[in-house]
């Protein structure tokens, strides 16, 4: 897991994520999880943090 200021939480490896809808999504490589709250594809980062003055 990688935590960087003003960026999403990044986790490396093969992941299975159960979404709020109960759908299970598989991700490989590096997956970014939204920390800013603005992503339209939560829980994943969609780079929207670049459009706001978010400090986190
Ligand atoms: S951290 Fe990237 S969209 Fe929220």
PDB file of C-alpha atoms and ligand atoms in Angstrom:
ATOM      1  CA  UNK A   1       0.000   0.000   0.000  1.00  0.00           C
ATOM      2  CA  UNK A   2       1.250   3.458  -0.913  1.00  0.00           C
ATOM      3  CA  UNK A   3       0.053   6.627   0.812  1.00  0.00           C
ATOM      4  CA  UNK A   4       1.079   9.929  -0.771  1.00  0.00           C
ATOM      5  CA  UNK A   5      -0.054  13.454   0.075  1.00  0.00           C
ATOM      6  CA  UNK A   6      -2.854  14.779  -2.148  1.00  0.00           C
ATOM      7  CA  UNK A   7      -3.099  11.542  -4.098  1.00  0.00           C
ATOM      8  CA  UNK A   8      -5.250   8.397  -4.000  1.00  0.00           C
ATOM      9  CA  UNK A   9      -4.441   5.448  -1.791  1.00  0.00           C
ATOM     10  CA  UNK A  10      -2.609   2.988  -4.039  1.00  0.00           C
ATOM     11  CA  UNK A  11      -2.530  -0.763  -3.544  1.00  0.00           C
ATOM     12  CA  UNK A  12      -0.406  -3.080  -5.660  1.00  0.00           C
ATOM     13  CA  UNK A  13      -1.301  -6.652  -6.521  1.00  0.00           C
ATOM     14  CA  UNK A  14      -4.313  -8.697  -7.534  1.00  0.00           C
ATOM     15  CA  UNK A  15      -7.394  -7.480  -5.677  1.00  0.00           C
ATOM     16  CA  UNK A  16     -10.998  -8.535  -5.435  1.00  0.00           C
ATOM     17  CA  UNK A  17     -13.175  -5.654  -4.295  1.00  0.00           C
ATOM     18  CA  UNK A  18     -16.812  -6.053  -3.327  1.00  0.00           C
ATOM     19  CA  UNK A  19     -18.650  -2.839  -4.189  1.00  0.00           C
ATOM     20  CA  UNK A  20     -21.600  -1.415  -2.281  1.00  0.00           C
ATOM     21  CA  UNK A  21     -23.822  -2.957  -4.975  1.00  0.00           C
ATOM     22  CA  UNK A  22     -22.374  -6.392  -4.013  1.00  0.00           C
ATOM     23  CA  UNK A  23     -20.669  -6.621  -7.427  1.00  0.00           C
ATOM     24  CA  UNK A  24     -17.154  -8.065  -7.167  1.00  0.00           C
ATOM     25  CA  UNK A  25     -14.489  -6.335  -9.245  1.00  0.00           C
ATOM     26  CA  UNK A  26     -11.036  -7.787  -9.890  1.00  0.00           C
ATOM     27  CA  UNK A  27      -8.057  -5.448 -10.304  1.00  0.00           C
ATOM     28  CA  UNK A  28      -4.410  -6.186 -11.040  1.00  0.00           C
ATOM     29  CA  UNK A  29      -1.319  -4.012 -10.966  1.00  0.00           C
ATOM     30  CA  UNK A  30      -1.711  -0.744  -9.088  1.00  0.00           C
ATOM     31  CA  UNK A  31      -5.207   0.334  -8.086  1.00  0.00           C
ATOM     32  CA  UNK A  32      -5.956   3.833  -6.838  1.00  0.00           C
ATOM     33  CA  UNK A  33      -8.689   4.365  -4.257  1.00  0.00           C
ATOM     34  CA  UNK A  34     -10.268   7.789  -3.898  1.00  0.00           C
ATOM     35  CA  UNK A  35      -9.414   9.708  -0.745  1.00  0.00           C
ATOM     36  CA  UNK A  36     -10.698  13.120  -1.844  1.00  0.00           C
ATOM     37  CA  UNK A  37     -14.380  12.152  -2.109  1.00  0.00           C
ATOM     38  CA  UNK A  38     -14.898  13.616  -5.593  1.00  0.00           C
ATOM     39  CA  UNK A  39     -14.424  10.552  -7.811  1.00  0.00           C
ATOM     40  CA  UNK A  40     -17.440   9.591  -9.886  1.00  0.00           C
ATOM     41  CA  UNK A  41     -16.191   5.998  -9.880  1.00  0.00           C
ATOM     42  CA  UNK A  42     -15.870   5.343  -6.138  1.00  0.00           C
ATOM     43  CA  UNK A  43     -14.224   3.582  -4.515  1.00  0.00           C
ATOM     44  CA  UNK A  44     -11.687   4.051  -7.307  1.00  0.00           C
ATOM     45  CA  UNK A  45      -9.799   7.222  -8.119  1.00  0.00           C
ATOM     46  CA  UNK A  46     -10.778   8.740 -11.477  1.00  0.00           C
ATOM     47  CA  UNK A  47      -8.203  11.558 -11.273  1.00  0.00           C
ATOM     48  CA  UNK A  48     -10.890  14.101 -10.295  1.00  0.00           C
ATOM     49  CA  UNK A  49      -8.677  15.139  -7.364  1.00  0.00           C
ATOM     50  CA  UNK A  50      -6.615  17.054  -9.940  1.00  0.00           C
ATOM     51  CA  UNK A  51      -9.588  19.351 -10.642  1.00  0.00           C
ATOM     52  CA  UNK A  52     -10.055  20.525  -7.057  1.00  0.00           C
ATOM     53  CA  UNK A  53      -7.816  22.164  -4.486  1.00  0.00           C
ATOM     54  CA  UNK A  54      -7.775  19.121  -2.276  1.00  0.00           C
ATOM     55  CA  UNK A  55      -5.156  18.731   0.403  1.00  0.00           C
ATOM     56  CA  UNK A  56      -5.141  15.362   2.053  1.00  0.00           C
TER      57      UNK A  56
HETATM   58  S1  LIG B   1      -8.310  10.742  -4.906  1.00  0.00           S
HETATM   59 FE1  LIG B   1      -8.445  10.785  -7.044  1.00  0.00          FE
HETATM   60  S2  LIG B   1     -10.471  11.234  -7.469  1.00  0.00           S
HETATM   61 FE2  LIG B   1     -10.361  11.232  -5.308  1.00  0.00          FE
END
